[in-house]
CSV table of C-alpha atoms and ligand atoms in Angstrom, one decimal:
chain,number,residue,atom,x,y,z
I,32,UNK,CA,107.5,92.9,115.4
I,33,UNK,CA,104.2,91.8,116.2
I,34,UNK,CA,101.3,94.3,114.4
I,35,UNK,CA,98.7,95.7,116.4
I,36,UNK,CA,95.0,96.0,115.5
I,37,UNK,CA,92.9,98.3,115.5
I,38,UNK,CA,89.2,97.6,115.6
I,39,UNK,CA,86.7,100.2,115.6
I,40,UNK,CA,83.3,99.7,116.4
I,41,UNK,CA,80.0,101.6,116.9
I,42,UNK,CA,77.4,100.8,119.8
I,43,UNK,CA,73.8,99.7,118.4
I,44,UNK,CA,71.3,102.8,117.6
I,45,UNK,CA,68.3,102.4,120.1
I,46,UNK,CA,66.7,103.3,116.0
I,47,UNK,CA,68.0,100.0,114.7
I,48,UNK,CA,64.6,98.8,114.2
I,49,UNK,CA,64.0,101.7,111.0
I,50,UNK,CA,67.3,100.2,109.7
I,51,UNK,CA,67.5,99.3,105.8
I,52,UNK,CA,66.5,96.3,103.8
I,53,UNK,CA,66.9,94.7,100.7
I,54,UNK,CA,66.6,90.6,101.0
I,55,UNK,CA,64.8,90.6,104.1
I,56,UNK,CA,61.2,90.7,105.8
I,57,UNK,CA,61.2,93.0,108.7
I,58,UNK,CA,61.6,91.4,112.4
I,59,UNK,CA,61.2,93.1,115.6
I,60,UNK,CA,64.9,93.4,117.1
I,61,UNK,CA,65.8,93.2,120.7
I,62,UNK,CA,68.2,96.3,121.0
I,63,UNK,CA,68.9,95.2,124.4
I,64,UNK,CA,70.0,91.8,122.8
I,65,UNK,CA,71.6,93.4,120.0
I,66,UNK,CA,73.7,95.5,122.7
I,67,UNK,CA,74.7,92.3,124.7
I,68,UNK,CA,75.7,90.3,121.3
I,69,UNK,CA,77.4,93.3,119.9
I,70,UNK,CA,79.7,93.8,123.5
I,71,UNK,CA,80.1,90.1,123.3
I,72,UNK,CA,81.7,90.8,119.2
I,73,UNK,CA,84.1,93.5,120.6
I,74,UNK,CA,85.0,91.1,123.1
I,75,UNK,CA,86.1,88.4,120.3
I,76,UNK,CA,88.0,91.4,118.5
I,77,UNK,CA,90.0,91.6,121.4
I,78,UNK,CA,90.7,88.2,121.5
I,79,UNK,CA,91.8,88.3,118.3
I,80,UNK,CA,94.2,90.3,119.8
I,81,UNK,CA,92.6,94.4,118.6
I,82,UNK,CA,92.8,97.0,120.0
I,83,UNK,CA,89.0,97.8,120.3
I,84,UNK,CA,87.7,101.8,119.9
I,85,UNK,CA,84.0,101.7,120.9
I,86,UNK,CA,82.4,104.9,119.3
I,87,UNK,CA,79.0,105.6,120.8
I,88,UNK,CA,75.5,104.6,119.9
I,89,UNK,CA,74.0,107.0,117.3
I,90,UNK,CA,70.6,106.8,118.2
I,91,UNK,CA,69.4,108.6,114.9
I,92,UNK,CA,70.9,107.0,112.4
I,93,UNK,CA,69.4,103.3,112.8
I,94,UNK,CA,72.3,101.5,110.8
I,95,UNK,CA,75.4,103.2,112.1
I,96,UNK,CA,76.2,99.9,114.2
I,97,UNK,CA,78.0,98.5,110.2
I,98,UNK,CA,80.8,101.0,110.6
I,99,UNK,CA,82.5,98.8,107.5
I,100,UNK,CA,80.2,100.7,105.1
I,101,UNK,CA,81.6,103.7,106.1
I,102,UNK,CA,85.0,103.6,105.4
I,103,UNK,CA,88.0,101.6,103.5
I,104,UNK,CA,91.2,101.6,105.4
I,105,UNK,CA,94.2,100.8,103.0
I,106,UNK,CA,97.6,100.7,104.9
I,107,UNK,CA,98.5,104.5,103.9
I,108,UNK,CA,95.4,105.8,103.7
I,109,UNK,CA,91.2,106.2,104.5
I,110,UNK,CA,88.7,106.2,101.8
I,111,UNK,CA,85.3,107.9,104.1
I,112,UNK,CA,82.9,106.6,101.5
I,113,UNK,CA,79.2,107.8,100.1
I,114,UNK,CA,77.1,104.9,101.1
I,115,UNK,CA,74.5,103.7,98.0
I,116,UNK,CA,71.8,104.6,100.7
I,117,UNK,CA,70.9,107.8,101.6
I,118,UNK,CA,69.4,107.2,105.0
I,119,UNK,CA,73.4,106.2,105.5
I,120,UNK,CA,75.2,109.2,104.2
I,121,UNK,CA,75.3,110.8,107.5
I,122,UNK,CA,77.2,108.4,108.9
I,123,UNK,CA,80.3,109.3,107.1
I,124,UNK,CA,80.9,112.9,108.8
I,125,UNK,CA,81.0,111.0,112.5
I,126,UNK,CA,83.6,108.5,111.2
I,127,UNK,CA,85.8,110.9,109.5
I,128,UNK,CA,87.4,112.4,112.5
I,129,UNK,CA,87.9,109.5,114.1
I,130,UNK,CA,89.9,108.0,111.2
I,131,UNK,CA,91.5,111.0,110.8
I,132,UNK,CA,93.6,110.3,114.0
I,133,UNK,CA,95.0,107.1,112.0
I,134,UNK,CA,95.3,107.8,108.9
I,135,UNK,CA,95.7,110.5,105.9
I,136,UNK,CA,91.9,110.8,104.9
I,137,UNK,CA,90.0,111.0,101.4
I,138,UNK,CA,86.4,111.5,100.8
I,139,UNK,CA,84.0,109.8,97.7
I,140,UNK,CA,82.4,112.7,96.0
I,141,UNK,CA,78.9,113.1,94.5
I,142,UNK,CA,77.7,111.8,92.2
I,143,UNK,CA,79.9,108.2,93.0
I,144,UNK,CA,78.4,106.0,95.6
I,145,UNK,CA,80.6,103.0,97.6
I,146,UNK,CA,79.8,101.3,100.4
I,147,UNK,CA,82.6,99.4,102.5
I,148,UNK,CA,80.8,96.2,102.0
I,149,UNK,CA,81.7,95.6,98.6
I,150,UNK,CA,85.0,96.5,99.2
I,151,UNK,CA,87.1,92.9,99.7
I,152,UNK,CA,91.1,93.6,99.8
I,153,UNK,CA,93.4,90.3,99.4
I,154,UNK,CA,96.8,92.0,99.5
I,155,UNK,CA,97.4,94.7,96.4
I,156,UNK,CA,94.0,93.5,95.2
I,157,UNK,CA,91.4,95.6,95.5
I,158,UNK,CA,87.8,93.8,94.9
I,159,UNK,CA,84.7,96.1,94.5
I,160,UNK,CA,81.3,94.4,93.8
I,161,UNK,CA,79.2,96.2,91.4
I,162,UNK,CA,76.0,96.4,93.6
I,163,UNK,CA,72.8,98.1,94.6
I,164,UNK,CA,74.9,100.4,96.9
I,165,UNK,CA,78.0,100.6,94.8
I,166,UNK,CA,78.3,102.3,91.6
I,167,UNK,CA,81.3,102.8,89.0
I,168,UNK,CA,81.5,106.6,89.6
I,169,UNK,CA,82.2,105.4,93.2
I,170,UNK,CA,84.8,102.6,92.1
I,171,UNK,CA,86.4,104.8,89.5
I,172,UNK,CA,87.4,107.3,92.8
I,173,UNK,CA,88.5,104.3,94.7
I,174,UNK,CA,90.9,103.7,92.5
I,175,UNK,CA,92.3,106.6,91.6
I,176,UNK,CA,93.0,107.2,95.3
I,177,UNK,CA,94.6,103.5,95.6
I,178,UNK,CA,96.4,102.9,92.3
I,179,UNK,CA,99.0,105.3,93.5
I,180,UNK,CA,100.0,102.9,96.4
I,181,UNK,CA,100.6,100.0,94.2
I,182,UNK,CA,97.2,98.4,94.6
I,183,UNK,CA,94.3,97.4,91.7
I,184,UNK,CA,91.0,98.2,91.9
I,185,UNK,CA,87.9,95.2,89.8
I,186,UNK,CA,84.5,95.6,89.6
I,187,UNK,CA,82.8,92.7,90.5
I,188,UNK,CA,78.9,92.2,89.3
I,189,UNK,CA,77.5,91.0,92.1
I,190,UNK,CA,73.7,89.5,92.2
I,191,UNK,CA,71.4,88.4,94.7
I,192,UNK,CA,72.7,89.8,97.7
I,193,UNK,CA,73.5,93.2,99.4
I,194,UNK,CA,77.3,93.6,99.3
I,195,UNK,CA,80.1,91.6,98.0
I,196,UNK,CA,81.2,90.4,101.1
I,197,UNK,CA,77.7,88.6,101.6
I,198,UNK,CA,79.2,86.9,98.7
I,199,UNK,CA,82.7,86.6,99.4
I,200,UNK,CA,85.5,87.0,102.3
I,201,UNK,CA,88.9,85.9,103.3
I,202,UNK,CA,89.0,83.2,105.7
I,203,UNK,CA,93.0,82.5,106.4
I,204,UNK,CA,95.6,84.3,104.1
I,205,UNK,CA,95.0,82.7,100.7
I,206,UNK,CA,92.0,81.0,101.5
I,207,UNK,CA,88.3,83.0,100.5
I,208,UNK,CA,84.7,81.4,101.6
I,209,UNK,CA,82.2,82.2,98.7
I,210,UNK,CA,78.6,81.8,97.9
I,211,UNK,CA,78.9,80.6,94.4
I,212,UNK,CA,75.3,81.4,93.4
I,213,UNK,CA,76.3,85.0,94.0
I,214,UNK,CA,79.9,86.1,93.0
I,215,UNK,CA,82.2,83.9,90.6
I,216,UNK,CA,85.0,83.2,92.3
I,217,UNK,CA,86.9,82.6,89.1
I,218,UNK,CA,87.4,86.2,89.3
I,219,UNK,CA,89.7,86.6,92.1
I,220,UNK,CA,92.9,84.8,91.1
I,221,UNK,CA,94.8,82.3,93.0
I,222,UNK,CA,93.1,81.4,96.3
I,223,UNK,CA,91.9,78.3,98.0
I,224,UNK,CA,88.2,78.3,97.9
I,225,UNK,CA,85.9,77.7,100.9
I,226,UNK,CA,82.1,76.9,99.0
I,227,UNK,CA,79.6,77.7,101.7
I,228,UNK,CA,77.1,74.9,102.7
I,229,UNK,CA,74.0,75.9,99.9
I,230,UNK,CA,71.3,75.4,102.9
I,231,UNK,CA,73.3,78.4,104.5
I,232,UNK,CA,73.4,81.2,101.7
I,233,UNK,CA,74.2,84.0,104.2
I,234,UNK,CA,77.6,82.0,105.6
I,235,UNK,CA,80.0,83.6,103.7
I,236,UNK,CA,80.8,86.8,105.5
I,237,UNK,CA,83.7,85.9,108.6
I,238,UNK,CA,85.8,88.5,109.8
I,239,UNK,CA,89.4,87.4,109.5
I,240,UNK,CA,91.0,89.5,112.9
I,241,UNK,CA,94.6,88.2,113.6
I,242,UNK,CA,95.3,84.3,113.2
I,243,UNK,CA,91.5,83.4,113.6
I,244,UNK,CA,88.1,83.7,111.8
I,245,UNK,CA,84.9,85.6,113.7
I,246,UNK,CA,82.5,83.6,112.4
I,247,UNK,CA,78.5,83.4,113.3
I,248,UNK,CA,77.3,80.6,115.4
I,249,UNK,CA,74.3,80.3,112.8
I,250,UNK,CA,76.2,78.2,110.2
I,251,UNK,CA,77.1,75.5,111.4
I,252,UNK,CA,77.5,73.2,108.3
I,253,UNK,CA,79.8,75.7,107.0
I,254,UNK,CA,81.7,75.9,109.9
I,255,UNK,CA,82.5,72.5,109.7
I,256,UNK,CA,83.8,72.8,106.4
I,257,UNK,CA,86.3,76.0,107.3
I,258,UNK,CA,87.3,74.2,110.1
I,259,UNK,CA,88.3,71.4,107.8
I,260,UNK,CA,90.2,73.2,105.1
I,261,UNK,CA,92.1,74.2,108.7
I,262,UNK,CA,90.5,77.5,109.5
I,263,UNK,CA,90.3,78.6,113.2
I,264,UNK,CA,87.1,79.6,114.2
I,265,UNK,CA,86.3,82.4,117.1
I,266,UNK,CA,82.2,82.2,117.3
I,267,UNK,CA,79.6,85.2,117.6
I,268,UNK,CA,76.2,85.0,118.5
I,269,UNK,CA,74.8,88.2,115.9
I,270,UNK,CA,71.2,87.0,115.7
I,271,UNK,CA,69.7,90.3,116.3
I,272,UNK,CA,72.1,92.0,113.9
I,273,UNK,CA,71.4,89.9,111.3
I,274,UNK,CA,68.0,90.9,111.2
I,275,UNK,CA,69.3,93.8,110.7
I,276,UNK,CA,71.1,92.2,107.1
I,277,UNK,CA,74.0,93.0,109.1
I,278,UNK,CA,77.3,90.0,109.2
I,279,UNK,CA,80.5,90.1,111.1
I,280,UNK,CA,82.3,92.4,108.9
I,281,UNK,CA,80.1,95.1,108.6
I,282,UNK,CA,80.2,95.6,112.6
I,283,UNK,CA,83.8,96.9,112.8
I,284,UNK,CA,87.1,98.5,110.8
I,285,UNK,CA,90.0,96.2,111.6
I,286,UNK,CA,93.2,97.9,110.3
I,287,UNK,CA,96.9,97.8,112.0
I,288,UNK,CA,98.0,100.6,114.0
I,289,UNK,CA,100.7,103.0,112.3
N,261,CIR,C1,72.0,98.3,105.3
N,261,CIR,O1,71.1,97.8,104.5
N,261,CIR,O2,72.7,99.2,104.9
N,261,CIR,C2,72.1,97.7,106.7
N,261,CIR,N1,70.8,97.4,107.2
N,261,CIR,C3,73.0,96.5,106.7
N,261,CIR,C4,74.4,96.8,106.3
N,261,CIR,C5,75.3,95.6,106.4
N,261,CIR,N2,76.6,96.0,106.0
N,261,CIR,C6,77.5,95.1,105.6
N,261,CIR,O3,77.2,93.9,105.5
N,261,CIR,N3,78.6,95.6,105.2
């Protein structure tokens, strides 16, 4: 039986411009633009073959377009998370409900913080990088809510970037793209690894939706070596979102339907 997707995404906050940084100088983003490249993202998620859910703009909370940080959705159940920033906390209440309609839902508590980001799943392996925005209060609560379903939960120190998924992601089953200078990738087992072209340190976040990669037209070097180790690309244009230290993943949550 074929699985459907779910993908849900959020519009653009008209406030994206007060979003957070860590690694990057502040640029002036065209919200318009970011509207148009974001529509044209959904548009790939379907594609891909989801089932988009487009949750409206919240105009007051300037980063609420990276719905990933928000949540974790394991097969059985949601993890709303605590995001590391507080300017993002409020983001958790509006996504709760919504999950809610899909899945059993569990909450990260105070004083734990966890933001999707760091959260990389490759089967029954649950990846967590040990960030700025992730803590081990946040990762212990993870994994007591997972461990139950048969999954693990590592910490990962992560360094030099904002989430682990800057650092690491899942290309085709079995096959992760990684930014060595940030994450060992001696850490995650059995996998084919992808190495990112080193001119292009922010190339290793593609979202995997389906049987193809969403993948930013902005790395193109590394594009050419996923496409070699056989990985089918789908491209996005996500310039203004990126000045935003937003990637592909962080723009949606891609889970299957019940
Ligand atoms: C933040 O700093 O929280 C946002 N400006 C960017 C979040 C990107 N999220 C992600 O890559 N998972």
């Amino acid at each position: 039986m074929e699985v459907v997707l779910i993908a849900i995404t959020r519009g653009v906050s008209a406030g994206i411009g007060a979003c957070e940084l860590t690694h990057l100088e502040r640029e002036a983003i065209d919200v318009a633009w970011a509207r148009a490249q974001h529509r044209a993202y959904e548009e790939a998620l379907a594609r891909a073959g989801c089932r988009v859910e487009s949750l409206p703009a919240l105009d007051d909370l300037p980063d609420s377009v990276f719905v990933e940080d928000v949540a974790i959705v394991l097969d059985e159940i949601a993890v709303i998370t605590r995001p590391g920033a507080e300017s993002r906390r409020p983001e958790a209440a509006h996504i709760a409900p919504v999950l809610a309609r899909h899945r059993r839902v569990t909450f990260v508590r105070p004083p734990g913080t966890l933001d999707g980001g760091d959260v990389l799943r490759l089967g029954r392996r649950i990846f967590v990088g040990l960030s700025g925005r992730s803590d081990e209060n946040g990762i212990e609560q993870l994994r007591t809510v997972a461990w139950p379903y048969g999954y693990t939960v590592t910490a990962v120190p992560v360094s030099g970037c904002l989430h682990l998924k800057s650092a690491i992601t899942e290309a085709a089953p079995g096959v992760v793209l990684v930014n060595p200078a940030w994450v060992d990738a001696g850490v995650f087992g059995k996998v084919s690894v992808v190495e990112i072209a080193p001119e292009e340190p922010y190339a290793a976040n593609g979202l995997l939706a389906g049987d193809r990669l969403i993948y930013p037209v902005s790395f193109p070097r590394t594009r050419k070596r996923l496409e070699a180790a056989g990985v089918a690309i789908e491209a996005v244009d996500v310039s203004e979102l990126q000045k935003a230290e937003g990637a592909v993943t962080c723009c949606s949550l891609v889970f299957p339907a019940e």
